[in-house]
Amino acid sequence: MFYPENNMEDIVYSNYTIDFARVALEYCVFVEKVKETDKKTFVDNMTKVLPLLYLKASVMPEIKDDFESDLGIKVTEDLYSKVQDTISELLKEDDLYLETFHPDIKLSDSPVAVKVSENLADIYQDLGNFIGIFKNGHKETMNDALLLCIENFKQYWGQFLVNALRALHHIKYKEIEE
């Protein structure tokens, strides 16, 4: 799982990156095919892939910003909405959860409700853009796509991931409580 620090000059082709890309692709394919699964299977799979995704992103070594690639966007607004809507339809009443780390919580007198489907679609957007660019095979754009995805993990979607995981954990095990 953890790799020695040798040959880290070429991060694009490192085991770190290959493992991260593999899990990112698995996540993207799974959320794109959410209509083909049931709620229990979806929640079960998400509670397994999200921690793995977090681990793979968090162990990435420093990535050098050596290139100035025009990365473009691979996940369109329509595709983002389709993924979010499909997950929301599947989760139904379990889509909403109370968020304690939302920036608006400091300004609010009441709890802030957030959607699991929106968190998962936000993660999908960054990972889908990364995979869409990464698969082109051009080292410069692969490097820049990886750098952007990991920076966005640190600033945005890493927090969305752990928040959604908390809610999904509750969904998965609430039958036991009841």
PDB file of C-alpha atoms in Angstrom:
ATOM      1  CA  MET A   1       0.000   0.000   0.000  1.00  0.00           C
ATOM      2  CA  PHE A   2       2.753   2.467   0.924  1.00  0.00           C
ATOM      3  CA  TYR A   3       5.672   2.670  -1.455  1.00  0.00           C
ATOM      4  CA  PRO A   4       9.321   3.519  -0.876  1.00  0.00           C
ATOM      5  CA  GLU A   5      10.465   6.987  -1.846  1.00  0.00           C
ATOM      6  CA  ASN A   6      12.687   5.808  -4.713  1.00  0.00           C
ATOM      7  CA  ASN A   7      12.189   7.117  -8.235  1.00  0.00           C
ATOM      8  CA  MET A   8       9.761   9.813  -7.173  1.00  0.00           C
ATOM      9  CA  GLU A   9      11.062  12.094  -9.926  1.00  0.00           C
ATOM     10  CA  ASP A  10       8.390  10.770 -12.245  1.00  0.00           C
ATOM     11  CA  ILE A  11       5.218  10.994 -10.171  1.00  0.00           C
ATOM     12  CA  VAL A  12       2.968  10.576 -13.212  1.00  0.00           C
ATOM     13  CA  TYR A  13       4.020   6.937 -13.657  1.00  0.00           C
ATOM     14  CA  SER A  14       4.528   6.117  -9.974  1.00  0.00           C
ATOM     15  CA  ASN A  15       2.655   3.430  -8.064  1.00  0.00           C
ATOM     16  CA  TYR A  16       1.039   6.208  -6.022  1.00  0.00           C
ATOM     17  CA  THR A  17      -0.508   7.734  -9.111  1.00  0.00           C
ATOM     18  CA  ILE A  18      -1.482   4.449 -10.724  1.00  0.00           C
ATOM     19  CA  ASP A  19      -3.244   3.324  -7.545  1.00  0.00           C
ATOM     20  CA  PHE A  20      -4.992   6.677  -7.131  1.00  0.00           C
ATOM     21  CA  ALA A  21      -6.100   6.685 -10.792  1.00  0.00           C
ATOM     22  CA  ARG A  22      -7.403   3.123 -10.483  1.00  0.00           C
ATOM     23  CA  VAL A  23      -9.555   3.939  -7.442  1.00  0.00           C
ATOM     24  CA  ALA A  24     -10.694   7.247  -8.984  1.00  0.00           C
ATOM     25  CA  LEU A  25     -11.792   5.420 -12.131  1.00  0.00           C
ATOM     26  CA  GLU A  26     -13.606   2.786 -10.071  1.00  0.00           C
ATOM     27  CA  TYR A  27     -15.465   5.548  -8.216  1.00  0.00           C
ATOM     28  CA  CYS A  28     -16.421   7.344 -11.441  1.00  0.00           C
ATOM     29  CA  VAL A  29     -17.674   4.198 -13.151  1.00  0.00           C
ATOM     30  CA  PHE A  30     -19.681   3.242 -10.081  1.00  0.00           C
ATOM     31  CA  VAL A  31     -21.477   6.593  -9.730  1.00  0.00           C
ATOM     32  CA  GLU A  32     -22.119   6.749 -13.479  1.00  0.00           C
ATOM     33  CA  LYS A  33     -23.861   3.352 -13.256  1.00  0.00           C
ATOM     34  CA  VAL A  34     -25.818   4.032 -10.074  1.00  0.00           C
ATOM     35  CA  LYS A  35     -29.131   3.295 -11.846  1.00  0.00           C
ATOM     36  CA  GLU A  36     -27.993  -0.309 -12.194  1.00  0.00           C
ATOM     37  CA  THR A  37     -27.809  -0.898  -8.443  1.00  0.00           C
ATOM     38  CA  ASP A  38     -29.999  -0.844  -5.373  1.00  0.00           C
ATOM     39  CA  LYS A  39     -29.627   1.433  -2.356  1.00  0.00           C
ATOM     40  CA  LYS A  40     -28.088  -1.149  -0.049  1.00  0.00           C
ATOM     41  CA  THR A  41     -25.421  -2.167  -2.570  1.00  0.00           C
ATOM     42  CA  PHE A  42     -24.678   1.450  -3.441  1.00  0.00           C
ATOM     43  CA  VAL A  43     -24.208   2.457   0.197  1.00  0.00           C
ATOM     44  CA  ASP A  44     -22.144  -0.643   0.900  1.00  0.00           C
ATOM     45  CA  ASN A  45     -19.844   0.029  -2.063  1.00  0.00           C
ATOM     46  CA  MET A  46     -19.507   3.730  -1.252  1.00  0.00           C
ATOM     47  CA  THR A  47     -18.516   2.994   2.349  1.00  0.00           C
ATOM     48  CA  LYS A  48     -15.717   0.840   0.928  1.00  0.00           C
ATOM     49  CA  VAL A  49     -14.437   2.950  -1.962  1.00  0.00           C
ATOM     50  CA  LEU A  50     -14.509   6.351  -0.220  1.00  0.00           C
ATOM     51  CA  PRO A  51     -11.993   5.445   2.515  1.00  0.00           C
ATOM     52  CA  LEU A  52      -9.734   3.886  -0.115  1.00  0.00           C
ATOM     53  CA  LEU A  53     -10.007   6.990  -2.265  1.00  0.00           C
ATOM     54  CA  TYR A  54      -9.161   9.181   0.728  1.00  0.00           C
ATOM     55  CA  LEU A  55      -6.140   7.040   1.541  1.00  0.00           C
ATOM     56  CA  LYS A  56      -4.821   7.031  -2.027  1.00  0.00           C
ATOM     57  CA  ALA A  57      -5.188  10.811  -2.332  1.00  0.00           C
ATOM     58  CA  SER A  58      -3.678  11.540   1.070  1.00  0.00           C
ATOM     59  CA  VAL A  59      -0.479   9.515   0.527  1.00  0.00           C
ATOM     60  CA  MET A  60       0.393  11.187  -2.778  1.00  0.00           C
ATOM     61  CA  PRO A  61       3.855  12.737  -2.606  1.00  0.00           C
ATOM     62  CA  GLU A  62       4.402  16.343  -3.590  1.00  0.00           C
ATOM     63  CA  ILE A  63       3.643  16.985  -7.240  1.00  0.00           C
ATOM     64  CA  LYS A  64       5.737  19.532  -9.101  1.00  0.00           C
ATOM     65  CA  ASP A  65       3.911  22.243 -10.987  1.00  0.00           C
ATOM     66  CA  ASP A  66       6.231  22.195 -13.984  1.00  0.00           C
ATOM     67  CA  PHE A  67       3.716  22.546 -16.763  1.00  0.00           C
ATOM     68  CA  GLU A  68       1.127  25.037 -17.954  1.00  0.00           C
ATOM     69  CA  SER A  69      -1.478  22.761 -19.482  1.00  0.00           C
ATOM     70  CA  ASP A  70      -4.908  23.843 -20.643  1.00  0.00           C
ATOM     71  CA  LEU A  71      -6.838  21.087 -18.915  1.00  0.00           C
ATOM     72  CA  GLY A  72     -10.388  21.885 -19.927  1.00  0.00           C
ATOM     73  CA  ILE A  73     -13.448  20.326 -18.348  1.00  0.00           C
ATOM     74  CA  LYS A  74     -14.513  16.748 -18.991  1.00  0.00           C
ATOM     75  CA  VAL A  75     -17.481  16.500 -16.603  1.00  0.00           C
ATOM     76  CA  THR A  76     -20.186  18.753 -18.003  1.00  0.00           C
ATOM     77  CA  GLU A  77     -22.876  20.418 -15.932  1.00  0.00           C
ATOM     78  CA  ASP A  78     -25.420  17.999 -17.423  1.00  0.00           C
ATOM     79  CA  LEU A  79     -23.360  14.961 -16.451  1.00  0.00           C
ATOM     80  CA  TYR A  80     -22.823  16.363 -12.949  1.00  0.00           C
ATOM     81  CA  SER A  81     -26.583  16.948 -12.567  1.00  0.00           C
ATOM     82  CA  LYS A  82     -27.406  13.485 -13.889  1.00  0.00           C
ATOM     83  CA  VAL A  83     -25.088  11.844 -11.351  1.00  0.00           C
ATOM     84  CA  GLN A  84     -26.390  13.951  -8.473  1.00  0.00           C
ATOM     85  CA  ASP A  85     -30.060  13.450  -9.392  1.00  0.00           C
ATOM     86  CA  THR A  86     -29.661   9.692  -9.801  1.00  0.00           C
ATOM     87  CA  ILE A  87     -27.928   9.311  -6.427  1.00  0.00           C
ATOM     88  CA  SER A  88     -30.537  11.562  -4.793  1.00  0.00           C
ATOM     89  CA  GLU A  89     -33.374   9.449  -6.240  1.00  0.00           C
ATOM     90  CA  LEU A  90     -31.715   6.295  -4.949  1.00  0.00           C
ATOM     91  CA  LEU A  91     -31.091   7.606  -1.424  1.00  0.00           C
ATOM     92  CA  LYS A  92     -34.488   9.330  -1.134  1.00  0.00           C
ATOM     93  CA  GLU A  93     -35.005  10.619   2.432  1.00  0.00           C
ATOM     94  CA  ASP A  94     -31.469   9.543   3.399  1.00  0.00           C
ATOM     95  CA  ASP A  95     -29.928  12.028   0.973  1.00  0.00           C
ATOM     96  CA  LEU A  96     -30.034  14.909   3.483  1.00  0.00           C
ATOM     97  CA  TYR A  97     -27.842  15.079   6.564  1.00  0.00           C
ATOM     98  CA  LEU A  98     -26.872  17.774   9.047  1.00  0.00           C
ATOM     99  CA  GLU A  99     -23.449  19.214   8.417  1.00  0.00           C
ATOM    100  CA  THR A 100     -21.202  20.504  11.179  1.00  0.00           C
ATOM    101  CA  PHE A 101     -18.255  21.592   9.014  1.00  0.00           C
ATOM    102  CA  HIS A 102     -20.195  23.712   6.533  1.00  0.00           C
ATOM    103  CA  PRO A 103     -18.837  27.293   6.285  1.00  0.00           C
ATOM    104  CA  ASP A 104     -22.350  28.735   6.798  1.00  0.00           C
ATOM    105  CA  ILE A 105     -22.750  27.011  10.173  1.00  0.00           C
ATOM    106  CA  LYS A 106     -20.896  29.871  11.898  1.00  0.00           C
ATOM    107  CA  LEU A 107     -23.448  32.343  10.593  1.00  0.00           C
ATOM    108  CA  SER A 108     -26.527  30.242  11.218  1.00  0.00           C
ATOM    109  CA  ASP A 109     -28.730  29.786  14.253  1.00  0.00           C
ATOM    110  CA  SER A 110     -29.950  26.468  12.904  1.00  0.00           C
ATOM    111  CA  PRO A 111     -28.269  23.349  11.485  1.00  0.00           C
ATOM    112  CA  VAL A 112     -27.214  23.289   7.856  1.00  0.00           C
ATOM    113  CA  ALA A 113     -28.591  20.424   5.768  1.00  0.00           C
ATOM    114  CA  VAL A 114     -26.409  19.049   2.988  1.00  0.00           C
ATOM    115  CA  LYS A 115     -27.046  16.351   0.396  1.00  0.00           C
ATOM    116  CA  VAL A 116     -24.939  13.221   0.188  1.00  0.00           C
ATOM    117  CA  SER A 117     -25.659  13.213  -3.541  1.00  0.00           C
ATOM    118  CA  GLU A 118     -24.180  16.690  -3.935  1.00  0.00           C
ATOM    119  CA  ASN A 119     -21.032  15.711  -2.027  1.00  0.00           C
ATOM    120  CA  LEU A 120     -20.606  12.607  -4.169  1.00  0.00           C
ATOM    121  CA  ALA A 121     -21.261  14.540  -7.391  1.00  0.00           C
ATOM    122  CA  ASP A 122     -18.664  17.148  -6.373  1.00  0.00           C
ATOM    123  CA  ILE A 123     -16.116  14.380  -5.857  1.00  0.00           C
ATOM    124  CA  TYR A 124     -17.145  12.859  -9.172  1.00  0.00           C
ATOM    125  CA  GLN A 125     -16.632  16.172 -10.956  1.00  0.00           C
ATOM    126  CA  ASP A 126     -12.992  16.461  -9.884  1.00  0.00           C
ATOM    127  CA  LEU A 127     -12.216  12.777 -10.363  1.00  0.00           C
ATOM    128  CA  GLY A 128     -14.010  12.645 -13.715  1.00  0.00           C
ATOM    129  CA  ASN A 129     -12.070  15.663 -14.956  1.00  0.00           C
ATOM    130  CA  PHE A 130      -8.840  14.065 -13.723  1.00  0.00           C
ATOM    131  CA  ILE A 131      -9.543  10.689 -15.369  1.00  0.00           C
ATOM    132  CA  GLY A 132     -10.743  12.302 -18.592  1.00  0.00           C
ATOM    133  CA  ILE A 133      -7.500  14.251 -18.923  1.00  0.00           C
ATOM    134  CA  PHE A 134      -5.215  11.578 -17.469  1.00  0.00           C
ATOM    135  CA  LYS A 135      -6.202   8.918 -19.976  1.00  0.00           C
ATOM    136  CA  ASN A 136      -4.944  11.042 -22.879  1.00  0.00           C
ATOM    137  CA  GLY A 137      -1.417   9.841 -22.088  1.00  0.00           C
ATOM    138  CA  HIS A 138       0.388  13.179 -22.417  1.00  0.00           C
ATOM    139  CA  LYS A 139       2.779  13.437 -19.497  1.00  0.00           C
ATOM    140  CA  GLU A 140       2.431  17.217 -19.096  1.00  0.00           C
ATOM    141  CA  THR A 141      -1.356  17.233 -18.903  1.00  0.00           C
ATOM    142  CA  MET A 142      -1.362  14.075 -16.788  1.00  0.00           C
ATOM    143  CA  ASN A 143       0.917  15.814 -14.279  1.00  0.00           C
ATOM    144  CA  ASP A 144      -1.190  18.965 -14.208  1.00  0.00           C
ATOM    145  CA  ALA A 145      -4.461  17.033 -13.926  1.00  0.00           C
ATOM    146  CA  LEU A 146      -3.039  15.046 -11.012  1.00  0.00           C
ATOM    147  CA  LEU A 147      -1.763  18.208  -9.329  1.00  0.00           C
ATOM    148  CA  LEU A 148      -5.123  19.968  -9.685  1.00  0.00           C
ATOM    149  CA  CYS A 149      -7.075  16.941  -8.454  1.00  0.00           C
ATOM    150  CA  ILE A 150      -4.891  16.501  -5.363  1.00  0.00           C
ATOM    151  CA  GLU A 151      -4.970  20.238  -4.593  1.00  0.00           C
ATOM    152  CA  ASN A 152      -8.776  20.151  -4.870  1.00  0.00           C
ATOM    153  CA  PHE A 153      -8.778  17.102  -2.584  1.00  0.00           C
ATOM    154  CA  LYS A 154      -6.899  19.083   0.050  1.00  0.00           C
ATOM    155  CA  GLN A 155      -9.105  22.158  -0.271  1.00  0.00           C
ATOM    156  CA  TYR A 156     -12.544  20.805  -1.143  1.00  0.00           C
ATOM    157  CA  TRP A 157     -13.519  17.283  -1.953  1.00  0.00           C
ATOM    158  CA  GLY A 158     -11.531  15.574   0.805  1.00  0.00           C
ATOM    159  CA  GLN A 159     -13.859  17.221   3.313  1.00  0.00           C
ATOM    160  CA  PHE A 160     -16.901  16.375   1.149  1.00  0.00           C
ATOM    161  CA  LEU A 161     -15.715  12.761   1.115  1.00  0.00           C
ATOM    162  CA  VAL A 162     -15.418  12.371   4.884  1.00  0.00           C
ATOM    163  CA  ASN A 163     -18.718  14.185   5.434  1.00  0.00           C
ATOM    164  CA  ALA A 164     -20.545  11.954   2.944  1.00  0.00           C
ATOM    165  CA  LEU A 165     -18.872   8.885   4.417  1.00  0.00           C
ATOM    166  CA  ARG A 166     -20.181   9.793   7.865  1.00  0.00           C
ATOM    167  CA  ALA A 167     -23.722  10.041   6.488  1.00  0.00           C
ATOM    168  CA  LEU A 168     -23.368   6.841   4.453  1.00  0.00           C
ATOM    169  CA  HIS A 169     -22.059   4.996   7.492  1.00  0.00           C
ATOM    170  CA  HIS A 170     -25.203   6.032   9.351  1.00  0.00           C
ATOM    171  CA  ILE A 171     -27.418   4.867   6.471  1.00  0.00           C
ATOM    172  CA  LYS A 172     -25.618   1.529   6.260  1.00  0.00           C
ATOM    173  CA  TYR A 173     -25.903   0.704   9.935  1.00  0.00           C
ATOM    174  CA  LYS A 174     -29.121   2.412  10.992  1.00  0.00           C
ATOM    175  CA  GLU A 175     -31.127  -0.783  10.417  1.00  0.00           C
ATOM    176  CA  ILE A 176     -29.049  -2.392  13.172  1.00  0.00           C
ATOM    177  CA  GLU A 177     -29.924   0.466  15.545  1.00  0.00           C
ATOM    178  CA  GLU A 178     -33.626   0.278  14.703  1.00  0.00           C
TER     179      GLU A 178
END
